Coordinates of C-alpha atoms and ligand atoms in Angstrom, one line a residue:
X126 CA -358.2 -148.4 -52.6
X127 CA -357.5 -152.1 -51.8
X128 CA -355.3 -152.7 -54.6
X129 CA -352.9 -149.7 -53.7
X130 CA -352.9 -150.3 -50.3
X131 CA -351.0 -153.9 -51.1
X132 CA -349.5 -152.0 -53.7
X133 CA -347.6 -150.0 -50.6
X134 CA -347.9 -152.9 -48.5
X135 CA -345.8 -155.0 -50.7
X136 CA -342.8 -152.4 -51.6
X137 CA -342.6 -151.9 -47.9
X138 CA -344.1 -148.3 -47.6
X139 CA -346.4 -149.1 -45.3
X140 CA -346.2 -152.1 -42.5
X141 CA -349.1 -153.6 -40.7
X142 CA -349.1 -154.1 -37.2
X143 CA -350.9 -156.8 -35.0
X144 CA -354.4 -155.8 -34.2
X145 CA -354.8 -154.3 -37.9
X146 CA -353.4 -150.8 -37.2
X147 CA -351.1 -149.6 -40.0
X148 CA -347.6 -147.0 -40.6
X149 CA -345.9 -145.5 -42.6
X150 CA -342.5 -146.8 -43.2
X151 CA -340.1 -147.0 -46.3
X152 CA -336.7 -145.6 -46.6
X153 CA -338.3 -142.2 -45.7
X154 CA -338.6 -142.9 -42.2
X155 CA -336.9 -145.7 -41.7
X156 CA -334.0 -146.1 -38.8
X157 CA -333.9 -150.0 -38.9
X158 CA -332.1 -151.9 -41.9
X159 CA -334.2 -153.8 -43.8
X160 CA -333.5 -157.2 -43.6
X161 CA -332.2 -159.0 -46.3
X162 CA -334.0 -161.0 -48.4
X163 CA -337.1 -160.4 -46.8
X164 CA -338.3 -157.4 -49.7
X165 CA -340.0 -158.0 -53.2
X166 CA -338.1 -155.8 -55.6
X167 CA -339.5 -152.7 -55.8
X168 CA -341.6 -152.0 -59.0
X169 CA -340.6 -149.2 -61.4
X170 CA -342.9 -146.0 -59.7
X171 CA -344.0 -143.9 -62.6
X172 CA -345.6 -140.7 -61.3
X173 CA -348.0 -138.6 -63.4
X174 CA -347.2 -136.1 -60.5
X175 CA -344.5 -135.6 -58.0
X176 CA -344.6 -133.4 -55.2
X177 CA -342.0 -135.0 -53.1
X178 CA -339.9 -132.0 -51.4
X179 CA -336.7 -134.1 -51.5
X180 CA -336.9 -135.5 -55.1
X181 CA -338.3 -132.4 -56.8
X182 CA -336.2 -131.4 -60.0
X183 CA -335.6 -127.6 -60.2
X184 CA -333.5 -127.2 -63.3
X185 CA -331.9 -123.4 -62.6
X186 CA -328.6 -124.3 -63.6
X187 CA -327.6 -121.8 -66.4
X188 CA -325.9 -124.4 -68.8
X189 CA -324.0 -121.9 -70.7
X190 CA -322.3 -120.5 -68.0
X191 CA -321.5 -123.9 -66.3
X192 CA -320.4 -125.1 -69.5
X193 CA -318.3 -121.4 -70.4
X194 CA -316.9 -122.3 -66.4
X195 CA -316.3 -126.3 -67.6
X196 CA -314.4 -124.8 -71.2
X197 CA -312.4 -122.1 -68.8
X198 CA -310.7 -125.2 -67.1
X199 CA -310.0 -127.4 -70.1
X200 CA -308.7 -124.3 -71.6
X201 CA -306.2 -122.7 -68.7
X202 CA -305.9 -126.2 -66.2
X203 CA -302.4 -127.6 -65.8
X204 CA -302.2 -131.0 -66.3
X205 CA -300.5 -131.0 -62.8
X206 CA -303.7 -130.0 -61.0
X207 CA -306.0 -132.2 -62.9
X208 CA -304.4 -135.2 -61.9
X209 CA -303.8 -134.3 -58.4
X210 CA -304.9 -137.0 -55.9
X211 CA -305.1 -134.3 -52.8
X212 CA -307.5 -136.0 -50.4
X213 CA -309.3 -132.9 -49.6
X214 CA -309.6 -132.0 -52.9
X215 CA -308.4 -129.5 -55.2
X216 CA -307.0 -126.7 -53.8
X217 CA -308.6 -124.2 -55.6
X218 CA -311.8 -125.4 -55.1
X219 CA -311.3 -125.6 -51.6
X220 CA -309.8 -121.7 -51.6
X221 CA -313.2 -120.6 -53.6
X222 CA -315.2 -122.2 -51.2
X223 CA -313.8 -120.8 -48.2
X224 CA -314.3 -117.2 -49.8
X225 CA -318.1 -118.1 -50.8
X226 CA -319.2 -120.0 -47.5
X227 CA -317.8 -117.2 -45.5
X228 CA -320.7 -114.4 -47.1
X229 CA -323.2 -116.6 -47.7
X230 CA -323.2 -118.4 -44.4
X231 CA -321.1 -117.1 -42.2
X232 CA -318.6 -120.3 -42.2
X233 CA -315.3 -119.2 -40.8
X234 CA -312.5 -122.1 -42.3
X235 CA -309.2 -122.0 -43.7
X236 CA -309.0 -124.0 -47.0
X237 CA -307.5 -126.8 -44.5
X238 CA -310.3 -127.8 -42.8
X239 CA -312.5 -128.2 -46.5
X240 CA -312.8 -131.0 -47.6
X241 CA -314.6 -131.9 -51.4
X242 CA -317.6 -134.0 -51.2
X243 CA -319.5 -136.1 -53.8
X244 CA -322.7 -134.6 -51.8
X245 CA -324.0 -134.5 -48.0
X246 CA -324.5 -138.4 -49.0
X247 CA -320.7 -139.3 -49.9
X248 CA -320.1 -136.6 -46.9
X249 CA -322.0 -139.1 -43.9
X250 CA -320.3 -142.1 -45.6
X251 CA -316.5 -140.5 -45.4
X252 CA -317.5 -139.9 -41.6
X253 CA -318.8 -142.9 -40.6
X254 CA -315.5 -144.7 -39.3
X255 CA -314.6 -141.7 -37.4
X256 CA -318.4 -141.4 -35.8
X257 CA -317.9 -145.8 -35.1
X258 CA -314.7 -145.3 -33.4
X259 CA -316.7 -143.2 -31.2
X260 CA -319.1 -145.8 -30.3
X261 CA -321.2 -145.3 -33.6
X262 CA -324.5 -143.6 -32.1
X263 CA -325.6 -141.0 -34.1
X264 CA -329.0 -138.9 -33.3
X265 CA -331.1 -138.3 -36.3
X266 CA -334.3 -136.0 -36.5
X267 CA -337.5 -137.7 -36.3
X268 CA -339.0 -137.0 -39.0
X269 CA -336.3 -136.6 -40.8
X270 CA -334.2 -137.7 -43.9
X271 CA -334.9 -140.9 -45.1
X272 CA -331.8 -141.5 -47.6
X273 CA -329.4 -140.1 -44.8
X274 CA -330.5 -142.6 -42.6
X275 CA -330.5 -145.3 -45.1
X276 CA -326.6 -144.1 -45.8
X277 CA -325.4 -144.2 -41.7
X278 CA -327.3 -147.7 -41.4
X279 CA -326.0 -149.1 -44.7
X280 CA -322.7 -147.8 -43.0
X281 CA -323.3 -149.8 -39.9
X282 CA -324.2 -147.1 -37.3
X283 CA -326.8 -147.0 -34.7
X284 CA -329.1 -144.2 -34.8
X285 CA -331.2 -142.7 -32.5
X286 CA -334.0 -140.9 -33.7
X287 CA -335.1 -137.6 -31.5
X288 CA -338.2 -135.8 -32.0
X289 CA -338.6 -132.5 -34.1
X290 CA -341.5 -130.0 -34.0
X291 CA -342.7 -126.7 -35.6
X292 CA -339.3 -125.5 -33.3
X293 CA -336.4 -128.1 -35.0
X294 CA -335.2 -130.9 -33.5
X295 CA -336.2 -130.9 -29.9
X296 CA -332.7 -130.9 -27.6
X297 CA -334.6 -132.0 -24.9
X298 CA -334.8 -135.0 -26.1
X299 CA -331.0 -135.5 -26.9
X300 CA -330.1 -135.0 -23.0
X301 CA -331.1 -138.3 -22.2
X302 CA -328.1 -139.3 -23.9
X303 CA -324.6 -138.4 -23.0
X304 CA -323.0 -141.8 -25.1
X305 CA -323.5 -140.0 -28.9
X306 CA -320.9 -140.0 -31.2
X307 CA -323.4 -136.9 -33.1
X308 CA -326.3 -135.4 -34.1
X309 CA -327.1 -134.9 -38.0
X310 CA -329.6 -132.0 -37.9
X311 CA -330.9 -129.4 -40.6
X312 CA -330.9 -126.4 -38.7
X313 CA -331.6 -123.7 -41.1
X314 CA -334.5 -125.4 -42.4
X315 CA -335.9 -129.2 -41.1
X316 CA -336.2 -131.5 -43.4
X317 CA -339.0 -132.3 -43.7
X318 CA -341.3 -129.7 -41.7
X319 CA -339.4 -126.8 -42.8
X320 CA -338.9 -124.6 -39.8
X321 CA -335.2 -123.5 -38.8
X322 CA -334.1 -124.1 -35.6
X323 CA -334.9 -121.8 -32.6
X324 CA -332.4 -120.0 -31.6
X325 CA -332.9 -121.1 -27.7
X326 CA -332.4 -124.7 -29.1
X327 CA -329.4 -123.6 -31.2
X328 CA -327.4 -122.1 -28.4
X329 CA -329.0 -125.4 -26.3
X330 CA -327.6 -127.7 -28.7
X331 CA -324.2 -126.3 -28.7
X332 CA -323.8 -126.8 -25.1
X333 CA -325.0 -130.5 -25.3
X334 CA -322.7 -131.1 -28.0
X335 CA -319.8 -129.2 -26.0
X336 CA -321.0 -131.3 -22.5
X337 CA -321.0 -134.8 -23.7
X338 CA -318.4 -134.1 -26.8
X339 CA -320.4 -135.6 -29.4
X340 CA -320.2 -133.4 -32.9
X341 CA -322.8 -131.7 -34.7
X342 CA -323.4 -132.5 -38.5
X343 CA -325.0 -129.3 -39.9
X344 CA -327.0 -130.8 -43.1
X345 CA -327.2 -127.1 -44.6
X346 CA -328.3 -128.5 -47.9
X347 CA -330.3 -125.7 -49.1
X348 CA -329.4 -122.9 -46.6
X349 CA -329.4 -120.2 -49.7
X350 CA -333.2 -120.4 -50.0
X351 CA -335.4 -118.2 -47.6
X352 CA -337.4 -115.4 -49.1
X353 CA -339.4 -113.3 -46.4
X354 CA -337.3 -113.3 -43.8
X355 CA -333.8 -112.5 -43.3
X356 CA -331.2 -115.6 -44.0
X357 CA -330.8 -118.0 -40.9
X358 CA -326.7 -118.3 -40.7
X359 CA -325.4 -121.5 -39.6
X360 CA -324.5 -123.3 -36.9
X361 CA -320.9 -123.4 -37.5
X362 CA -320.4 -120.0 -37.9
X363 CA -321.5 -119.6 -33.6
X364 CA -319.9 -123.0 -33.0
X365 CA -317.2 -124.0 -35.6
X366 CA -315.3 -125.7 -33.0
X367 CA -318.3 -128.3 -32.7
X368 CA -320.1 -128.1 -35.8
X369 CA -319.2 -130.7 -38.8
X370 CA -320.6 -128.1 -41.5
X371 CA -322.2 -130.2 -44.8
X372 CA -323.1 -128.6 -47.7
X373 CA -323.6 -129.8 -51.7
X374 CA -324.8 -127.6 -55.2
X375 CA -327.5 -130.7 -55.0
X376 CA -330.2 -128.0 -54.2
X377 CA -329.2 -124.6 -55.3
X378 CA -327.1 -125.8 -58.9
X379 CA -328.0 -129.4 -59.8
X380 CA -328.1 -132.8 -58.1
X381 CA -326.3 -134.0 -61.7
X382 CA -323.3 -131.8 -60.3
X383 CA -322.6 -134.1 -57.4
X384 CA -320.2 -131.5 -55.4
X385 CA -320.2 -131.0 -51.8
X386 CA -318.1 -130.0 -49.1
X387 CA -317.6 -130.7 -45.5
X388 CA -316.0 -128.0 -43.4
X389 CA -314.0 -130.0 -40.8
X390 CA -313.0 -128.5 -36.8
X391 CA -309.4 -128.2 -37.3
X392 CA -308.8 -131.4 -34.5
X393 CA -310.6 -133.9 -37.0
X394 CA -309.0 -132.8 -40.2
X395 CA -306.2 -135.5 -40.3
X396 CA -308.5 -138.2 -39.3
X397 CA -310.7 -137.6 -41.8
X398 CA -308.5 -137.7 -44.1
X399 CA -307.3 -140.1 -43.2
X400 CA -310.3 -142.3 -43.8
X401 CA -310.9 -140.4 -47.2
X402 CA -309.6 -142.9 -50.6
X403 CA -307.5 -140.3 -52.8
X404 CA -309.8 -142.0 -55.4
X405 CA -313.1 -142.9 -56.1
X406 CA -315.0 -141.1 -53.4
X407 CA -314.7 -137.1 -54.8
X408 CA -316.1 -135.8 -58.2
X409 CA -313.6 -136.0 -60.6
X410 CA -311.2 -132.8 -60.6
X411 CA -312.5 -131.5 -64.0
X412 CA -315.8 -131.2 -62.2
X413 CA -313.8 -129.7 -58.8
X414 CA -311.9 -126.9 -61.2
X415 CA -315.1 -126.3 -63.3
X416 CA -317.0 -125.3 -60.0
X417 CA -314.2 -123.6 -58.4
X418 CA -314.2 -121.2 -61.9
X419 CA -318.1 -121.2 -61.6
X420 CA -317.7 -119.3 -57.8
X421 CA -314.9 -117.5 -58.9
X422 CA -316.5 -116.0 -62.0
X423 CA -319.9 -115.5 -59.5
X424 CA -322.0 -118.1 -61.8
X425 CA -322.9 -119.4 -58.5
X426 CA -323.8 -116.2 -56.5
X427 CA -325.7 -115.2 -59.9
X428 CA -327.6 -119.0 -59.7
X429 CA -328.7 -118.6 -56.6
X430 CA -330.0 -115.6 -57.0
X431 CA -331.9 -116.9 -59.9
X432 CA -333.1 -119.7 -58.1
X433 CA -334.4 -117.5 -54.9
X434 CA -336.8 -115.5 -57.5
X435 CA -338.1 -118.6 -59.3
X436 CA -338.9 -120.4 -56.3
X437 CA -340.5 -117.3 -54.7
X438 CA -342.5 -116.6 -57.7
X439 CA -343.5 -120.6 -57.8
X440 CA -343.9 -120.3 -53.6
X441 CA -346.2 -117.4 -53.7
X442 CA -348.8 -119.1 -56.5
X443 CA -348.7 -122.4 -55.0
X444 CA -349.8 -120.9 -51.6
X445 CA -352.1 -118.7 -53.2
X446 CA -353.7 -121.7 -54.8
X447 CA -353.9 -124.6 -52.1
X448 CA -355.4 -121.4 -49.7
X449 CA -358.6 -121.0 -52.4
X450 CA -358.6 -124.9 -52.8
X451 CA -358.3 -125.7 -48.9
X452 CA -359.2 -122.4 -47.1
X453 CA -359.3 -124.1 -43.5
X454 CA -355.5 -125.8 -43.9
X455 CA -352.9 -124.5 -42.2
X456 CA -349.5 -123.5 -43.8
X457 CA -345.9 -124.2 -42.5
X458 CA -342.8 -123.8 -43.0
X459 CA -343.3 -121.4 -45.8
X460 CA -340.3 -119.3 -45.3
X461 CA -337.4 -121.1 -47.0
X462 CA -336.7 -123.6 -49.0
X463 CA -339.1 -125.4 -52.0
X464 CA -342.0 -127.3 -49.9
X465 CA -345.2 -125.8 -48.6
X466 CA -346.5 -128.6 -45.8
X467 CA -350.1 -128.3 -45.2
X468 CA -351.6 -129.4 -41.8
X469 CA -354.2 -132.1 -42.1
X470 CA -355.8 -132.4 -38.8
X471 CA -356.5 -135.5 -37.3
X472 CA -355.7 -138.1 -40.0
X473 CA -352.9 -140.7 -40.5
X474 CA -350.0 -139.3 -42.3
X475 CA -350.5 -142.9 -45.0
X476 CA -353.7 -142.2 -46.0
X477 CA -352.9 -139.1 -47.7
X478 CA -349.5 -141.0 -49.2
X479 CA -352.2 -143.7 -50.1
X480 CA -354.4 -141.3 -51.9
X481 CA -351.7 -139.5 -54.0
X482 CA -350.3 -143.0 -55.3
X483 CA -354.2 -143.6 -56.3
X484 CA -354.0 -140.9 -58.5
X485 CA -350.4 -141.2 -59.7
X486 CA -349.3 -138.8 -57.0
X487 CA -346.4 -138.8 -55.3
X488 CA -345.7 -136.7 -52.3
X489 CA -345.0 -136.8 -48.0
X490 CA -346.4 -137.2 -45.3
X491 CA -345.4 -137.4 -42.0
X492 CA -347.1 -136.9 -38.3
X493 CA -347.0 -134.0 -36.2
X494 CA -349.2 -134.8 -33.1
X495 CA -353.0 -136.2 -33.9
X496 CA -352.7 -134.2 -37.4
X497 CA -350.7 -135.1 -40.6
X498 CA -348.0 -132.2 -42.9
X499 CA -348.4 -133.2 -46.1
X500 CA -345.5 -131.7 -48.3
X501 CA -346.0 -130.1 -51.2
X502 CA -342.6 -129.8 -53.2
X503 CA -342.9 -126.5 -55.5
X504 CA -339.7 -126.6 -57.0
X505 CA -340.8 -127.7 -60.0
X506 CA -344.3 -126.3 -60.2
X507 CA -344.9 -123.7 -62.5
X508 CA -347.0 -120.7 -61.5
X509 CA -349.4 -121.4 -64.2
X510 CA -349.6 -125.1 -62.8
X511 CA -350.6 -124.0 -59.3
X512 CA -354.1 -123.9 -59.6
X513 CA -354.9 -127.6 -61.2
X514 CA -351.8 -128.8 -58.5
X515 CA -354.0 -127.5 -55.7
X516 CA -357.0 -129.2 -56.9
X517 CA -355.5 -132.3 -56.9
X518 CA -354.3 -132.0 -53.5
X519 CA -357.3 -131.3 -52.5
X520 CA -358.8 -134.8 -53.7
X521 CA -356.2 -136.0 -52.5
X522 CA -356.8 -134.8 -49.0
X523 CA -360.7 -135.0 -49.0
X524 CA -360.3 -139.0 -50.0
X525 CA -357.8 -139.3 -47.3
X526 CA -360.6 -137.6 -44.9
X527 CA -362.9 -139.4 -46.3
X528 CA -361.0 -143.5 -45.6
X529 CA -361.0 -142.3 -42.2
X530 CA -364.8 -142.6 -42.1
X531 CA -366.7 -145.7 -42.0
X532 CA -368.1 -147.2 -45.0
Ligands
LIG772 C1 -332.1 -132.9 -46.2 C2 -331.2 -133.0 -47.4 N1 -329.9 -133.0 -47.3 C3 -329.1 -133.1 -48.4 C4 -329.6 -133.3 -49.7 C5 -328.7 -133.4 -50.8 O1 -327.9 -134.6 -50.7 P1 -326.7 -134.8 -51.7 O2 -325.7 -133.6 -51.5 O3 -326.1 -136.1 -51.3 O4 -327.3 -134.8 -53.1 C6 -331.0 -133.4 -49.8 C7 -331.6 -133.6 -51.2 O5 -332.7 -133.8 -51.4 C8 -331.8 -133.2 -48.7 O6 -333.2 -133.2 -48.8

């Protein structure tokens, strides 16, 4: 116990405070920069298991059909379009997009507001001198997404992180501040606690945003993925004058694809652009054309699909198991996207982070009040595997129980 406690000590996962009290911190929760200098480098982190929601591999992507989509463009492409340096993107990609966002989340955009992405990631990073020349303030849901906040400090904004509960990001909270350039928020499911936003606190958010002008960045990273309930539609399509719309084939394709999009309100579109280098930010155009044949052809539409089955199949077995292994823990968040989080009540969210690493497990935790969600990422969890997963997080929680009592 001693030894991995230093362990996470010393690569800056956890932090001690005065008195002996510890927290959680690392790049997961962090909305401070590290300082410089001041960090051991971090040692290689092999995991025998990983549950972490965010990092979970899912592997859907029908290969043969990405690669028929890839040979389609190197086949019928003009030279002309491959080597186009359009800002935004290539057109037909953009065109494609349009069409697809439109039924799948209710986006309403002309091709002209779209701009290609590298992912959200590459998305926050072509926005940040746009959200600086507006004073460089941008909310960010606590908890939230640890690499998104590493990406707006590393580009030298200040955030401000406002509470989220079992209702989304709580908009309360974001009154007290009329000086925001925006809010990032993942409204059709929170990242990490997995509950869309209520619609009372949609609508409320929309008239913040319109009152005090700051923008809304709608991370709708894995928006395709509920199962029980109807979809949740975005943001943008009640609000696409204020909504920055974000998406990326990270979740529902491949993070190896490294396409996104940002769906701009038509007032922005030149000065993002205007920020955006013709080269080196986007995926390269092969990549653009390959996925713009991949919607066309409905690849993607037939992916998704895929992946909604798959991770329903791995959803219902996983929650099946962990409620034979830990009968009195509640679920959340179990309508959409690929983590269960289990309510551990009255417990530190780093013991149970602790106790995982002692076994070789890697998962999240964060704090919801007195009790701890502990995330479970399914993704990648076959049904078959659900069982001996569940007993292992079940250690993992009854060690955590058990630190908490004294030796
Ligand atoms: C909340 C959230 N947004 C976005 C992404 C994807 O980011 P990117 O498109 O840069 O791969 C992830 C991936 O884990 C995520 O968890």
């Amino acid at each position: 116990m001693v030894e991995a406690y230093d362990r996470l000590l010393r690569q800056g996962l956890l932090i001690s405070q005065p008195g002996g009290a510890v927290r959680a911190s690392s790049a997961l929760h962090s909305t401070e920069p590290a300082a410089a200098g001041d960090a051991a480098l971090p040692e290689p982190a092999v995991f025998a298991l990983d549950l972490h929601p965010a990092g979970t591999p899912i592997g859907t992507l029908d290969r043969r059909a990405w690669g028929g989509a890839l040979r389609e463009v190197l086949r019928t492409a003009t030279e002309a379009e491959l080597a186009s340096l359009d800002r935004a993107g290539l057109l037909s990609l953009r065109e494609a997009l349009v069409e697809q966002l439109s039924h799948s989340r209710g986006v309403v955009a002309v091709p002209e507001q779209v701009v290609v992405t590298s992912g959200v990631s590459d998305a926050l990073r072509g926005l940040a001198p746009l959200l600086a020349q507006r004073g460089g303030r941008v909310a960010v849901e606590d908890p939230g997404f640890g690499l998104h906040r590493a990406t707006l400090i590393g580009s030298g904004l200040d955030l401000v992180p406002v509470h989220a509960d079992a209702g989304g990001i709580d908009v309360a909270g974001l009154e007290a501040h009329d000086d925001l350039a925006a809010v990032l928020v993942t409204p059709a499911h929170q990242m990490p606690l997995g509950v869309p936003l209520t619609p009372a606190r949609r609508a409320a958010l929309v008239d913040w945003s319109r009152r005090t002008g700051a923008w809304i960045l709608e991370d709708d990273y894995d928006g395709e993925l509920r199962y029980d309930r109807q979809g949740v539609r975005s943001l943008h399509g009640v609000a696409p004058d204020r909504v920055i719309y974000l998406g990326t084939t990270s979740k529902v394709l491949s993070p190896a694809i490294r396409v996104g999009w940002a769906v701009v309100p038509p007032e922005l579109v030149e000065e993002v652009l205007a920020w955006r280098l013709p080269l080196g930010g986007a995926p390269s155009n092969l990549v653009q054309a390959g996925l713009a044949a991949f919607l066309r052809s409905g690849g993607f539409d037939r992916g998704v699909a895929r992946l909604r089955r798959r991770c329903a199949s791995h959803r219902a077995a996983i929650a099946a198991a962990l409620t034979d292994a830990l009968p009195d823990l509640e679920h959340v968040g179990v309508e959409a996207g690929l983590q269960i989080a289990l309510r551990v009540p009255d417990i530190e969210p780093w013991r149970l982070i602790m106790a995982g690493l002692e076994r070789g497990v890697q998962l999240f935790a964060t704090d919801d009040g007195p009790d701890a969600l502990l995330l479970i990422g399914y993704g990648a969890i076959e049904p078959a595997a659900a069982p001996r997963v569940a007993a292992v997080v079940a250690e993992i929680v009854a060690a955590g129980r058990a630190s908490t009592r004294p030796h």
